[in-house]
Structures are given as structure tokens and as C-alpha cells.
Short mmCIF file of C-alpha atoms in Angstrom, two decimals:
data_model
loop_
_atom_site.label_atom_id
_atom_site.label_comp_id
_atom_site.label_asym_id
_atom_site.label_seq_id
_atom_site.Cartn_x
_atom_site.Cartn_y
_atom_site.Cartn_z
CA UNK A 1 26.16 21.07 -5.84
CA UNK A 2 26.40 24.67 -7.15
CA UNK A 3 28.62 25.64 -4.18
CA UNK A 4 30.37 22.37 -3.89
CA UNK A 5 31.63 21.99 -7.45
CA UNK A 6 33.95 25.14 -7.38
CA UNK A 7 35.43 23.79 -4.13
CA UNK A 8 36.18 20.43 -5.83
CA UNK A 9 37.73 22.12 -8.84
CA UNK A 10 39.81 24.57 -6.97
CA UNK A 11 42.67 22.09 -6.10
CA UNK A 12 45.13 21.60 -7.70
CA UNK A 13 45.31 24.97 -9.54
CA UNK A 14 44.75 24.54 -13.21
CA UNK A 15 46.55 25.57 -15.27
CA UNK A 16 49.49 25.02 -12.90
CA UNK A 17 50.98 28.33 -11.63
CA UNK A 18 54.30 29.55 -12.90
CA UNK A 19 55.82 29.01 -9.49
CA UNK A 20 54.98 25.49 -8.22
CA UNK A 21 53.38 25.18 -4.79
CA UNK A 22 55.76 24.45 -2.00
CA UNK A 23 55.36 21.17 -0.20
CA UNK A 24 53.89 22.84 2.87
CA UNK A 25 51.43 24.83 0.85
CA UNK A 26 50.48 21.83 -1.24
CA UNK A 27 49.99 19.80 1.92
CA UNK A 28 47.82 22.58 3.45
CA UNK A 29 45.50 22.93 0.44
CA UNK A 30 45.11 19.11 -0.20
CA UNK A 31 44.19 18.55 3.42
CA UNK A 32 41.55 21.33 3.12
CA UNK A 33 40.11 19.48 0.07
CA UNK A 34 40.06 16.29 2.01
CA UNK A 35 38.23 17.90 4.81
CA UNK A 36 35.61 19.13 2.37
CA UNK A 37 35.14 15.66 0.82
CA UNK A 38 34.94 13.87 4.16
CA UNK A 39 32.16 16.33 5.35
CA UNK A 40 30.28 15.91 2.03
CA UNK A 41 27.45 13.38 2.06
CA UNK A 42 27.85 10.56 -0.51
CA UNK A 43 24.30 11.18 -1.76
CA UNK A 44 25.37 14.61 -2.91
CA UNK A 45 28.38 13.45 -4.81
CA UNK A 46 26.21 11.03 -6.88
CA UNK A 47 23.28 13.41 -7.24
CA UNK A 48 24.64 14.79 -10.53
CA UNK A 49 25.39 18.37 -11.61
CA UNK A 50 22.88 21.20 -12.15
CA UNK A 51 22.77 20.99 -16.03
CA UNK A 52 22.52 17.21 -15.98
CA UNK A 53 24.91 14.53 -16.18
CA UNK A 54 27.24 12.86 -13.66
CA UNK A 55 30.01 14.40 -11.73
CA UNK A 56 32.44 11.69 -12.92
CA UNK A 57 32.02 13.04 -16.45
CA UNK A 58 33.10 16.58 -15.45
CA UNK A 59 36.16 15.60 -13.22
CA UNK A 60 39.44 14.69 -14.66
CA UNK A 61 41.02 11.72 -12.80
CA UNK A 62 44.58 12.95 -13.62
CA UNK A 63 43.91 16.41 -12.16
CA UNK A 64 41.01 16.09 -9.87
CA UNK A 65 42.00 12.70 -8.44
CA UNK A 66 40.66 13.05 -4.98
CA UNK A 67 37.18 14.33 -5.86
CA UNK A 68 36.98 11.77 -8.65
CA UNK A 69 37.99 8.98 -6.33
CA UNK A 70 35.48 9.98 -3.59
CA UNK A 71 32.67 10.25 -6.19
CA UNK A 72 33.55 6.92 -7.64
CA UNK A 73 33.55 5.20 -4.29
CA UNK A 74 30.15 6.91 -3.45
CA UNK A 75 28.75 5.24 -6.78
CA UNK A 76 30.23 1.87 -5.98
CA UNK A 77 28.86 1.92 -2.44
CA UNK A 78 25.56 2.98 -3.51
CA UNK A 79 25.36 0.16 -6.14
CA UNK A 80 26.47 -2.44 -3.74
CA UNK A 81 24.04 -1.29 -0.89
CA UNK A 82 21.07 -2.11 -3.13
CA UNK A 83 22.62 -5.62 -3.62
CA UNK A 84 23.17 -6.77 -0.07
CA UNK A 85 23.84 -10.43 -0.99
CA UNK A 86 26.95 -9.50 -2.95
CA UNK A 87 29.83 -7.25 -2.25
CA UNK A 88 29.85 -5.81 -5.76
CA UNK A 89 26.90 -5.20 -8.07
CA UNK A 90 26.54 -5.61 -11.79
CA UNK A 91 27.51 -1.92 -12.24
CA UNK A 92 31.02 -2.79 -11.22
CA UNK A 93 31.47 -5.83 -13.60
CA UNK A 94 33.51 -5.42 -16.75
CA UNK A 95 30.25 -4.93 -18.62
CA UNK A 96 28.77 -2.55 -16.03
CA UNK A 97 28.45 1.27 -16.11
CA UNK A 98 31.05 1.94 -13.50
CA UNK A 99 33.86 -0.26 -14.95
CA UNK A 100 35.17 2.34 -17.39
CA UNK A 101 35.37 4.95 -14.65
CA UNK A 102 37.33 2.49 -12.42
CA UNK A 103 39.71 1.76 -15.26
CA UNK A 104 40.12 5.44 -16.05
CA UNK A 105 40.91 6.22 -12.47
CA UNK A 106 43.54 3.27 -12.24
CA UNK A 107 45.40 4.33 -15.38
CA UNK A 108 45.31 8.16 -14.81
CA UNK A 109 45.32 9.17 -11.24
CA UNK A 110 47.79 11.56 -9.65
CA UNK A 111 50.31 9.37 -7.61
CA UNK A 112 50.95 12.35 -5.28
CA UNK A 113 47.37 12.98 -4.39
CA UNK A 114 46.47 9.31 -3.60
CA UNK A 115 49.11 9.29 -0.96
CA UNK A 116 46.60 11.27 1.04
CA UNK A 117 43.80 8.70 0.37
CA UNK A 118 45.50 5.34 0.34
CA UNK A 119 42.64 3.23 1.72
CA UNK A 120 40.23 4.61 -0.87
CA UNK A 121 42.75 4.07 -3.59
CA UNK A 122 43.29 0.44 -2.61
CA UNK A 123 39.43 -0.03 -2.42
CA UNK A 124 39.15 0.76 -6.13
CA UNK A 125 41.95 -1.68 -7.08
CA UNK A 126 40.32 -4.45 -5.01
CA UNK A 127 36.91 -3.64 -6.49
CA UNK A 128 38.45 -4.09 -9.97
CA UNK A 129 40.00 -7.50 -9.10
CA UNK A 130 36.97 -8.96 -7.33
CA UNK A 131 34.65 -7.71 -10.01
CA UNK A 132 36.74 -9.30 -12.79
CA UNK A 133 36.98 -12.55 -10.87
CA UNK A 134 33.18 -12.56 -10.28
CA UNK A 135 32.59 -12.19 -14.00
CA UNK A 136 35.15 -15.02 -14.73
CA UNK A 137 37.29 -12.38 -16.69
CA UNK A 138 40.31 -11.81 -14.61
CA UNK A 139 42.30 -10.71 -17.69
CA UNK A 140 40.27 -7.52 -17.93
CA UNK A 141 41.75 -6.22 -14.52
CA UNK A 142 45.31 -6.95 -15.17
CA UNK A 143 46.24 -3.98 -17.30
CA UNK A 144 44.51 -1.21 -15.12
CA UNK A 145 45.93 -2.76 -11.83
CA UNK A 146 49.47 -3.17 -13.31
CA UNK A 147 49.37 0.52 -14.50
CA UNK A 148 48.14 1.71 -11.13
CA UNK A 149 51.01 -0.06 -9.30
CA UNK A 150 53.59 1.43 -11.62
CA UNK A 151 52.06 4.86 -11.33
CA UNK A 152 52.16 4.74 -7.61
CA UNK A 153 55.66 3.26 -7.26
CA UNK A 154 57.70 3.21 -10.56
CA UNK A 155 60.54 1.39 -9.01
CA UNK A 156 58.11 -1.24 -7.40
CA UNK A 157 60.61 -1.31 -4.56
CA UNK A 158 58.00 -1.82 -1.76
CA UNK A 159 56.02 -5.12 -1.41
CA UNK A 160 52.38 -4.37 -0.95
CA UNK A 161 49.15 -6.33 -0.69
CA UNK A 162 48.35 -5.37 -4.29
CA UNK A 163 51.25 -7.55 -5.46
CA UNK A 164 49.58 -10.75 -4.38
CA UNK A 165 46.30 -9.58 -5.90
CA UNK A 166 47.84 -8.90 -9.22
CA UNK A 167 49.73 -12.22 -9.42
CA UNK A 168 46.55 -14.13 -8.62
CA UNK A 169 44.88 -12.44 -11.58
CA UNK A 170 47.65 -13.24 -13.91
CA UNK A 171 47.71 -16.91 -13.03
CA UNK A 172 43.98 -17.18 -13.20
CA UNK A 173 43.94 -15.66 -16.59
CA UNK A 174 47.00 -17.49 -17.68
CA UNK A 175 48.42 -14.23 -18.93
CA UNK A 176 51.90 -14.92 -17.85
CA UNK A 177 53.74 -12.34 -19.93
CA UNK A 178 51.42 -9.58 -18.58
CA UNK A 179 53.03 -10.18 -15.12
CA UNK A 180 56.61 -9.69 -16.23
CA UNK A 181 56.79 -5.94 -15.57
CA UNK A 182 55.89 -6.62 -11.85
CA UNK A 183 57.62 -9.96 -11.46
CA UNK A 184 60.91 -8.80 -13.01
CA UNK A 185 61.13 -5.86 -10.41
CA UNK A 186 62.73 -6.81 -7.23
CA UNK A 187 61.32 -5.23 -4.22
CA UNK A 188 63.63 -4.25 -1.40
CA UNK A 189 61.29 -2.80 1.23
CA UNK A 190 58.39 -3.97 3.27
CA UNK A 191 55.72 -1.57 4.51
CA UNK A 192 56.55 -0.23 8.04
CA UNK A 193 55.14 2.38 10.27
CA UNK A 194 56.48 5.76 10.92
CA UNK A 195 56.64 5.15 14.61
CA UNK A 196 59.31 2.54 13.95
CA UNK A 197 61.68 5.41 13.20
CA UNK A 198 63.35 8.02 15.25
CA UNK A 199 62.96 11.27 13.20
CA UNK A 200 63.87 14.83 14.23
CA UNK A 201 61.07 17.30 14.21
CA UNK A 202 62.65 19.30 11.52
CA UNK A 203 63.26 16.28 9.26
CA UNK A 204 59.50 15.39 9.02
CA UNK A 205 58.71 14.23 5.41
CA UNK A 206 55.29 15.27 3.99
CA UNK A 207 53.33 12.77 1.92
CA UNK A 208 53.54 15.11 -1.02
CA UNK A 209 57.44 15.30 -1.00
CA UNK A 210 59.19 13.84 -3.94
CA UNK A 211 62.64 14.09 -2.51
CA UNK A 212 64.78 10.98 -1.94
CA UNK A 213 63.36 8.85 0.83
CA UNK A 214 59.74 9.21 0.06
CA UNK A 215 59.46 5.39 -0.49
CA UNK A 216 58.65 5.52 3.20
CA UNK A 217 55.23 6.94 2.06
CA UNK A 218 54.02 3.32 1.43
CA UNK A 219 53.29 2.34 5.05
CA UNK A 220 50.52 0.60 6.86
CA UNK A 221 49.30 3.94 8.22
CA UNK A 222 49.05 5.50 4.58
CA UNK A 223 46.55 2.73 3.51
CA UNK A 224 48.38 2.13 0.25
CA UNK A 225 48.73 -1.43 1.38
CA UNK A 226 46.79 -3.79 3.48
CA UNK A 227 48.48 -5.59 6.45
CA UNK A 228 50.92 -8.17 5.30
CA UNK A 229 51.87 -11.67 6.88
CA UNK A 230 54.34 -14.25 5.78
CA UNK A 231 51.56 -16.06 4.01
CA UNK A 232 51.30 -13.14 1.63
CA UNK A 233 54.98 -13.29 0.87
CA UNK A 234 54.67 -17.13 0.34
CA UNK A 235 51.65 -16.68 -1.86
CA UNK A 236 53.21 -14.05 -3.96
CA UNK A 237 56.30 -16.26 -4.53
CA UNK A 238 54.23 -19.21 -5.27
CA UNK A 239 52.10 -17.36 -7.79
CA UNK A 240 55.32 -15.93 -9.37
CA UNK A 241 56.86 -19.35 -9.67
CA UNK A 242 53.82 -20.72 -11.44
CA UNK A 243 54.15 -17.87 -13.88
CA UNK A 244 57.84 -18.60 -14.58
CA UNK A 245 56.87 -22.25 -14.88
CA UNK A 246 54.22 -21.34 -17.45
CA UNK A 247 56.97 -19.31 -19.39
CA UNK A 248 59.45 -22.35 -19.02
CA UNK A 249 61.82 -20.17 -17.07
CA UNK A 250 62.61 -22.75 -14.63
CA UNK A 251 65.74 -21.28 -13.04
CA UNK A 252 63.71 -18.21 -11.90
CA UNK A 253 60.95 -20.42 -10.68
CA UNK A 254 63.33 -22.40 -8.51
CA UNK A 255 64.71 -19.14 -6.98
CA UNK A 256 61.30 -18.02 -5.81
CA UNK A 257 60.43 -21.52 -4.57
CA UNK A 258 63.63 -21.82 -2.57
CA UNK A 259 62.95 -18.46 -0.89
CA UNK A 260 59.86 -20.06 0.55
CA UNK A 261 61.79 -22.99 1.77
CA UNK A 262 64.56 -20.89 3.51
CA UNK A 263 62.06 -18.47 5.15
CA UNK A 264 62.36 -18.37 9.02
CA UNK A 265 60.09 -20.76 10.72
CA UNK A 266 59.31 -21.80 14.29
CA UNK A 267 59.65 -25.49 13.30
CA UNK A 268 56.28 -25.32 11.75
CA UNK A 269 55.59 -26.57 8.19
CA UNK A 270 52.77 -24.80 6.26
CA UNK A 271 50.85 -26.27 3.42
CA UNK A 272 52.37 -23.62 1.16
CA UNK A 273 55.86 -24.74 2.15
CA UNK A 274 55.09 -28.33 1.33
CA UNK A 275 53.60 -27.12 -2.08
CA UNK A 276 56.74 -25.14 -2.74
CA UNK A 277 58.94 -28.08 -1.99
CA UNK A 278 57.10 -30.40 -4.41
CA UNK A 279 57.30 -27.84 -7.20
CA UNK A 280 60.94 -26.90 -6.29
CA UNK A 281 61.94 -30.52 -6.69
CA UNK A 282 60.20 -30.99 -10.01
CA UNK A 283 61.53 -27.79 -11.46
CA UNK A 284 65.12 -28.53 -10.41
CA UNK A 285 64.83 -32.01 -12.16
CA UNK A 286 63.53 -30.32 -15.33
CA UNK A 287 66.04 -27.41 -15.30
CA UNK A 288 69.29 -29.19 -14.20
CA UNK A 289 68.43 -32.92 -14.47
CA UNK A 290 69.73 -33.62 -10.93
CA UNK A 291 68.37 -34.30 -7.46
CA UNK A 292 68.79 -31.02 -5.69
CA UNK A 293 70.05 -30.62 -2.13
CA UNK A 294 67.73 -28.75 0.16
CA UNK A 295 69.18 -25.17 0.69
CA UNK A 296 71.52 -25.14 3.72
CA UNK A 297 69.55 -22.37 5.48
CA UNK A 298 66.36 -24.35 5.39
CA UNK A 299 65.04 -25.18 8.89
CA UNK A 300 65.84 -28.83 9.65
CA UNK A 301 62.38 -29.63 11.03
CA UNK A 302 60.82 -28.10 7.93
CA UNK A 303 62.98 -29.98 5.63
CA UNK A 304 62.21 -33.30 7.29
CA UNK A 305 58.56 -32.58 7.30
CA UNK A 306 58.58 -31.72 3.62
CA UNK A 307 60.38 -34.94 2.77
CA UNK A 308 58.07 -37.04 4.82
CA UNK A 309 54.90 -35.54 3.25
CA UNK A 310 56.28 -35.50 -0.26
CA UNK A 311 57.73 -39.09 -0.29
CA UNK A 312 56.31 -39.89 -3.61
CA UNK A 313 58.17 -36.95 -5.12
CA UNK A 314 61.46 -37.99 -3.55
CA UNK A 315 60.82 -41.51 -4.91
CA UNK A 316 60.09 -40.05 -8.39
CA UNK A 317 63.43 -38.05 -8.23
CA UNK A 318 65.45 -41.17 -7.27
CA UNK A 319 63.95 -43.08 -10.29
CA UNK A 320 64.85 -40.13 -12.45
CA UNK A 321 68.49 -39.96 -11.27
CA UNK A 322 68.90 -43.79 -11.81
CA UNK A 323 68.64 -43.22 -15.56
CA UNK A 324 66.22 -46.16 -16.03
CA UNK A 325 63.57 -44.96 -18.29
CA UNK A 326 61.33 -48.00 -17.59
CA UNK A 327 61.39 -47.51 -13.84
CA UNK A 328 60.73 -43.84 -14.21
CA UNK A 329 57.67 -44.43 -16.34
CA UNK A 330 56.43 -46.97 -13.92
CA UNK A 331 56.74 -44.64 -10.98
CA UNK A 332 54.93 -41.99 -12.96
CA UNK A 333 52.01 -44.26 -13.69
CA UNK A 334 51.96 -45.59 -10.08
CA UNK A 335 51.61 -42.04 -8.67
CA UNK A 336 49.24 -40.67 -11.44
CA UNK A 337 46.46 -39.94 -9.04
CA UNK A 338 48.88 -38.06 -6.68
CA UNK A 339 50.15 -35.84 -9.44
CA UNK A 340 46.74 -35.10 -10.65
CA UNK A 341 45.49 -34.19 -7.28
CA UNK A 342 48.50 -31.99 -6.55
CA UNK A 343 48.05 -30.39 -10.06
CA UNK A 344 51.67 -31.29 -10.93
CA UNK A 345 50.93 -33.83 -13.63
CA UNK A 346 52.23 -31.47 -16.42
CA UNK A 347 55.62 -31.09 -14.87
CA UNK A 348 55.87 -34.84 -13.99
CA UNK A 349 55.03 -35.77 -17.66
CA UNK A 350 58.05 -33.89 -18.75
CA UNK A 351 60.47 -36.01 -16.72
CA UNK A 352 60.96 -38.80 -19.19
CA UNK A 353 61.99 -36.46 -22.08
CA UNK A 354 64.36 -34.57 -19.66
CA UNK A 355 65.90 -37.81 -18.55
CA UNK A 356 66.42 -38.92 -22.07
CA UNK A 357 68.10 -35.67 -23.06
CA UNK A 358 70.27 -36.00 -19.96
CA UNK A 359 71.29 -39.54 -21.04
CA UNK A 360 72.23 -38.35 -24.38
CA UNK A 361 74.39 -35.54 -22.89
CA UNK A 362 76.16 -38.12 -20.59
CA UNK A 363 77.16 -40.03 -23.74
CA UNK A 364 79.33 -37.09 -24.79
CA UNK A 365 81.48 -37.75 -21.72
CA UNK A 366 82.36 -41.07 -23.16
CA UNK A 367 82.21 -40.93 -26.83
CA UNK A 368 83.15 -38.53 -29.51
CA UNK A 369 80.69 -39.87 -32.05
CA UNK A 370 77.92 -42.30 -32.18
CA UNK A 371 75.45 -43.42 -34.76
CA UNK A 372 71.83 -42.42 -33.94
CA UNK A 373 70.72 -46.05 -33.77
CA UNK A 374 73.39 -46.71 -31.15
CA UNK A 375 72.19 -43.76 -29.23
CA UNK A 376 68.68 -44.92 -29.43
CA UNK A 377 69.61 -48.37 -27.95
CA UNK A 378 71.23 -46.58 -24.98
CA UNK A 379 68.63 -43.90 -24.27
CA UNK A 380 65.31 -44.59 -25.89
CA UNK A 381 62.32 -46.53 -24.44
CA UNK A 382 61.50 -47.52 -27.94
CA UNK A 383 64.99 -48.16 -29.67
CA UNK A 384 63.39 -49.93 -32.70
CA UNK A 385 61.45 -46.79 -33.77
CA UNK A 386 64.42 -45.10 -35.58
CA UNK A 387 62.19 -42.35 -37.15
CA UNK A 388 61.14 -41.13 -33.77
CA UNK A 389 64.54 -41.35 -32.33
CA UNK A 390 66.07 -39.48 -35.12
CA UNK A 391 63.45 -36.74 -34.83
CA UNK A 392 64.05 -36.43 -30.99
CA UNK A 393 67.85 -36.18 -31.37
CA UNK A 394 67.53 -33.63 -34.18
CA UNK A 395 65.15 -31.53 -32.08
CA UNK A 396 67.42 -31.70 -29.02
CA UNK A 397 70.42 -30.64 -31.04
CA UNK A 398 68.63 -27.92 -32.94
CA UNK A 399 67.35 -26.37 -29.56
CA UNK A 400 70.83 -25.74 -28.54
CA UNK A 401 70.84 -28.01 -25.53
CA UNK A 402 73.40 -30.30 -27.09
CA UNK A 403 76.71 -29.15 -28.51
CA UNK A 404 77.02 -31.67 -31.28
CA UNK A 405 76.55 -31.92 -35.09
CA UNK A 406 74.84 -34.57 -37.16
CA UNK A 407 76.30 -35.79 -40.27
CA UNK A 408 75.09 -38.36 -42.82
CA UNK A 409 77.91 -40.92 -43.29
CA UNK A 410 77.97 -42.84 -46.66
CA UNK A 411 80.51 -45.67 -46.65
CA UNK A 412 81.16 -48.52 -49.23
CA UNK A 413 80.57 -52.16 -48.02
CA UNK A 414 84.16 -52.75 -49.14
CA UNK A 415 85.77 -49.60 -47.54
CA UNK A 416 89.53 -49.78 -48.22
CA UNK A 417 90.16 -48.60 -44.72
CA UNK A 418 88.48 -51.57 -43.21
CA UNK A 419 89.54 -54.29 -45.61
CA UNK A 420 92.92 -55.39 -46.78
CA UNK A 421 94.01 -54.62 -50.29
CA UNK A 422 94.12 -58.29 -51.28
CA UNK A 423 90.38 -58.64 -50.42
CA UNK A 424 89.33 -55.55 -52.37
CA UNK A 425 87.16 -56.12 -55.33
CA UNK A 426 88.26 -55.46 -58.80
CA UNK A 427 85.20 -53.55 -59.66
CA UNK A 428 83.58 -50.56 -58.00
CA UNK A 429 80.79 -51.49 -55.61
CA UNK A 430 77.59 -49.53 -54.99
CA UNK A 431 77.94 -47.73 -51.63
CA UNK A 432 75.48 -48.61 -48.95
CA UNK A 433 73.84 -45.87 -47.02
CA UNK A 434 74.88 -45.65 -43.43
CA UNK A 435 72.91 -44.06 -40.52
CA UNK A 436 73.49 -40.59 -39.44
CA UNK A 437 76.28 -39.93 -36.92
CA UNK A 438 76.05 -37.62 -34.03
CA UNK A 439 79.46 -36.02 -33.38
CA UNK A 440 79.76 -34.47 -29.85
CA UNK A 441 81.72 -31.28 -29.41
CA UNK A 442 84.87 -31.56 -27.37
CA UNK A 443 84.48 -30.92 -23.64
CA UNK A 444 86.37 -27.65 -23.75
CA UNK A 445 84.07 -26.34 -26.50
CA UNK A 446 80.94 -27.45 -24.47
CA UNK A 447 82.25 -25.58 -21.37
CA UNK A 448 83.22 -22.46 -23.34
CA UNK A 449 80.67 -19.70 -23.00
CA UNK A 450 78.76 -18.71 -26.02
CA UNK A 451 80.14 -15.80 -28.01
CA UNK A 452 78.26 -12.59 -27.82
CA UNK A 453 78.47 -10.02 -30.50
CA UNK A 454 79.73 -6.46 -29.54
CA UNK A 455 76.50 -4.98 -30.66
CA UNK A 456 74.35 -7.13 -28.32
CA UNK A 457 76.72 -6.31 -25.48
CA UNK A 458 76.41 -2.61 -26.20
CA UNK A 459 72.62 -2.84 -26.33
CA UNK A 460 72.40 -4.37 -22.82
CA UNK A 461 74.82 -1.96 -21.17
CA UNK A 462 72.45 0.96 -20.74
CA UNK A 463 69.75 -1.17 -19.09
CA UNK A 464 72.30 -2.84 -16.78
CA UNK A 465 73.82 0.50 -15.91
CA UNK A 466 70.29 1.89 -14.83
CA UNK A 467 69.69 -1.26 -12.82
CA UNK A 468 73.03 -0.73 -10.97
CA UNK A 469 72.30 2.93 -10.43
CA UNK A 470 68.94 2.16 -8.98
CA UNK A 471 70.30 -0.46 -6.76
CA UNK A 472 72.98 1.89 -5.56
CA UNK A 473 70.38 4.56 -4.68
CA UNK A 474 68.21 1.91 -2.90
CA UNK A 475 71.15 0.68 -0.88
CA UNK A 476 72.14 4.18 0.15
CA UNK A 477 68.51 4.82 1.22
CA UNK A 478 68.22 1.61 3.13
CA UNK A 479 71.49 2.46 4.99
CA UNK A 480 69.87 5.79 6.09
CA UNK A 481 66.67 4.20 7.10
CA UNK A 482 68.42 1.51 9.15
CA UNK A 483 70.28 4.19 11.05
CA UNK A 484 66.88 5.68 12.09
CA UNK A 485 65.06 2.66 13.20
CA UNK A 486 64.28 2.34 16.82
CA UNK A 487 65.29 -1.36 17.07
CA UNK A 488 68.68 -0.58 15.40
CA UNK A 489 69.32 2.34 17.65
CA UNK A 490 68.55 0.27 20.77
CA UNK A 491 70.79 -2.39 19.55
CA UNK A 492 73.64 0.15 19.05
CA UNK A 493 73.14 1.63 22.54
CA UNK A 494 73.20 -2.03 24.07
CA UNK A 495 76.39 -2.93 22.02
CA UNK A 496 78.11 0.36 22.97
CA UNK A 497 77.33 -0.15 26.63
CA UNK A 498 78.62 -3.73 26.51
CA UNK A 499 81.87 -2.48 24.84
CA UNK A 500 82.33 0.18 27.41
CA UNK A 501 81.99 -2.35 30.13
CA UNK A 502 84.67 -4.49 28.40
CA UNK A 503 86.95 -1.54 27.88
CA UNK A 504 86.59 -1.38 23.97
CA UNK A 505 86.03 2.15 22.66
CA UNK A 506 85.55 1.36 18.90
CA UNK A 507 82.12 1.80 17.33
CA UNK A 508 80.36 -1.53 16.91
CA UNK A 509 79.49 -3.13 13.70
CA UNK A 510 76.82 -5.58 12.85
CA UNK A 511 79.10 -8.56 13.36
CA UNK A 512 80.74 -7.22 16.46
CA UNK A 513 77.83 -6.70 18.90
CA UNK A 514 75.68 -9.10 20.85
CA UNK A 515 72.87 -10.94 19.26
CA UNK A 516 69.60 -9.55 20.61
CA UNK A 517 67.46 -12.70 20.78
CA UNK A 518 64.26 -10.52 21.17
CA UNK A 519 64.94 -8.57 18.07
CA UNK A 520 65.76 -11.70 15.97
CA UNK A 521 62.43 -13.40 17.00
CA UNK A 522 60.29 -10.30 16.12
#
């Protein structure tokens, strides 16, 4: 250890030199450090330092990222090897002695250095997730894994295997808001391999390079992500939809679920697709109070299979659309066991209230004002319970879902407007209380967008501007990457050859060339 410790602390230079290392020199030195670490026995890394103590207490994860990572993994492997029955030992649990070191690494590592040790970096994050789940404390791993994802890729533009792991932790812990920094970030790239591109020798990008285009560093070969399949994409969207449902952001949940339905398929319907269809139907009913049409780009065979398997849900939606509260409640009770087994009972139980609110909104298309008892007679399953009906309508109006005002009308039993002057009494009568009246806003007011203050608009402009700039940069990068992909170059060559044979000299566009069936089925 006396001779090894100086080698581990030699890179990166600390304090940093006045002139930063070039990418070539940085790459050369870090590969030399990696060679040293790979040739060092794990037993030496965990043996401690000469004056006592652990090597992890001397190394700084933000500076000595790679030595810290290799030493930490040596400790993890040593603790699990003594417990052959389990993948992770008590030392890696949230109450174990290695847990603080794993959290410190996940929250402080150098993102440039871990590009050279992607598999090892991912092993620590997976150890955090599995250990937290084994201890039935998934919430303890959410913050460190989220921080690690943001440190590696601040834009979160590339979908990785860690995305699904993180979403599963948030759903298990019911920590929905903790998922928003990841869930709100739209990824535009999937991991690919460097061999998929045709790169000139002089344009080789080193892993340590921080120039535009380094998002290519998150590839399968880098180890920063595991191999992904369409099931991972489905699972991520399904977890994300459950989180949006938990936050009552039904429109966003519907979008994620519909992306599962429209995914390309070889006429095969998976269980996740059926699950997504059931949730998508319920979410659309709750959010828009209408029976949604299946997205047009959904595979016809998949759509038919989903409807056949989810017949109880379609029947439930039909009862909902009918507007008959009694039939809807009867359908809910008849399928109670189904909803419970599918774990959709919570969503199904919301449908009667949604149908009731939709019926009240429909009255605004016919009437300009109605007394609350009259509305109860038309929309409530218990019209005689005036107190409950009044409370429900007040709540609906106060929530902003209904453009209407409630006024308490007080009229005399001998209102001059409704009785002739000859029948009017000679002495003043005591006015009789009348039920409150719900006055609907006119249709043009209901359709008018809500006014937004100039201050609130000004506050949102900087964030929207940054999003547009980030999107423009990603589009520019994607255009450049597309032009270098082997399959695109082969397609261009084939299209150009066909055009030359046809006597057309113009360069082809995406919509002009022939469709390569082999490429479309990959």
C-alpha cells in the first residue's frame, strides 16, 4: 500500500494545474490509472492504509473517483462473498457500514472519470437500489440515484437502464414528487454503439471530451447503461404513468400510456400493453369524461386484442357515457373483483363523481340558471339529500372545474313579478327563503382562456426559452448524428442509385426515396 497510495492519488493533479490538461493527455493519464487499478488485487484495496483506517476515508469521491469506485466495489464484493445466499450483505443495507460510502460516491463522483468505468458506476447504483428494496426502504435510494443520473447527464437526454430502476423505486416508495426531475425531462436519444456510425479517423471523440456531441458517450460499450429492450421502455412509461396518476396529472399519464399503445408491434399484444390500455381508458374517462378513440397509429391487431381482453373496462366506459348513475354503480359493483385484481379499483371508484360533474357541466349547455335542488334531481343518485348535493356543487364550483356562480335567492311568496296587482296583499308579507341558484357562465366565457397576469408570463419566459434552446441544440446534434449513421448512409446510397437510374439528379429527401423494408423492421 505504501507504493500504491501515491499512484492512486497522482491523478487527477490536485490542485489543478494553471493550464488544464488537454483531452489527449487526460485520456492518456486516466487510462494509465485504470491499468494500475485493474492490476491491483481487491484484497490490497480493502486491506487498509499503513497508519490504520480505510482507504475510503482517505480518498475523495469527487477527486479520486476511480480509486474510490474500485475500492468501494472491492468492499461490496468481499461482503457479499461471505454471504453466498444473498447478492448483497447487511453491510450494503441502509443501516450497513458501506451505505454511507455508496451514497457519497453517487452524489459526488466526477462525471468525466466515470465515463471510463461505466460498468462499475452502474454496479454501485444497482447495489443501492437492490439493497434499499431488500430492506423495504426504497425511499432511501431515491435521492442518491437521482443525483447520480443528473450528474452523469444533466440534460437527461439519453434513456438508460437506470431510468427504469429509479421509477420503480419511486412507485414502491410512493414518493411521486421525487420522480419529477427525471420524469419531466424528455429523453431524445437511445443508447447506441460507436460501430453504428461512420466516423473519420481525425474526428474520433474521446470519452473525456466535453465538446458538443459527447452525448454519444452513453453507449452500450461504455457500460453506463445496461442492454435495453422494448419492455424497458414500456415499463418506464408504465411506472411514469402511475406516478402522474398518483399526482392527479391525468393528461400526462394518458400521454405516456398512449405511447405504449402506439409502439410498433408484430401483431403481438403483451401483458404490459393490455395493462396500459386499461389504465389509459380509465384515465381518459376521469380526465375528459369521454370514451376515447384508440390512437390511429395503434396496430389493429393489438387494438382488437386489448378490447377483447379488457371487455369489462369497455362495458364500464359505456355505462359511464350513458349518463345513468345507477347503471354505472351497478357495473362497478358487478366487476368489483376484477378491479381489485387489476389494482384499478381506486380509479374506478372515481368514475361516479366524474360522471356527476360531467352531467352538471352538460346542464350549462341548456340552462342559464338552475336551483340546486333541480340540479340534484337531474344528476345526483340521492336527490333528496340536499345538504350533500349542495356541498358537492359548491366543491365543484370552487375547484374551478365549473364556470358558474352560486347565489342565494330570497323572494316573497307574493312576488309582484309573478302575481297581478289585483291579487297583491294590502300588507307586507314575510319573504320565504328560496334555495340557492347556480348561474352558469355564458358559453363564450366558458370557452375563453383564463387571463394570465403579465408578471406570471414574464416569470415563465426564461424557463421556456432555455427549453427551446436546449431542444434546438439537441435537434442540431441529432441531425449531425443521423448523417453519420451507417444505415442512413446506406439508405442515401440506395436512393441516389435509384434516382440516377430514373434520370433524376436531385439529392433525395426522407420522403422521396424508397422504403427499405429491412431497415424498417430492425
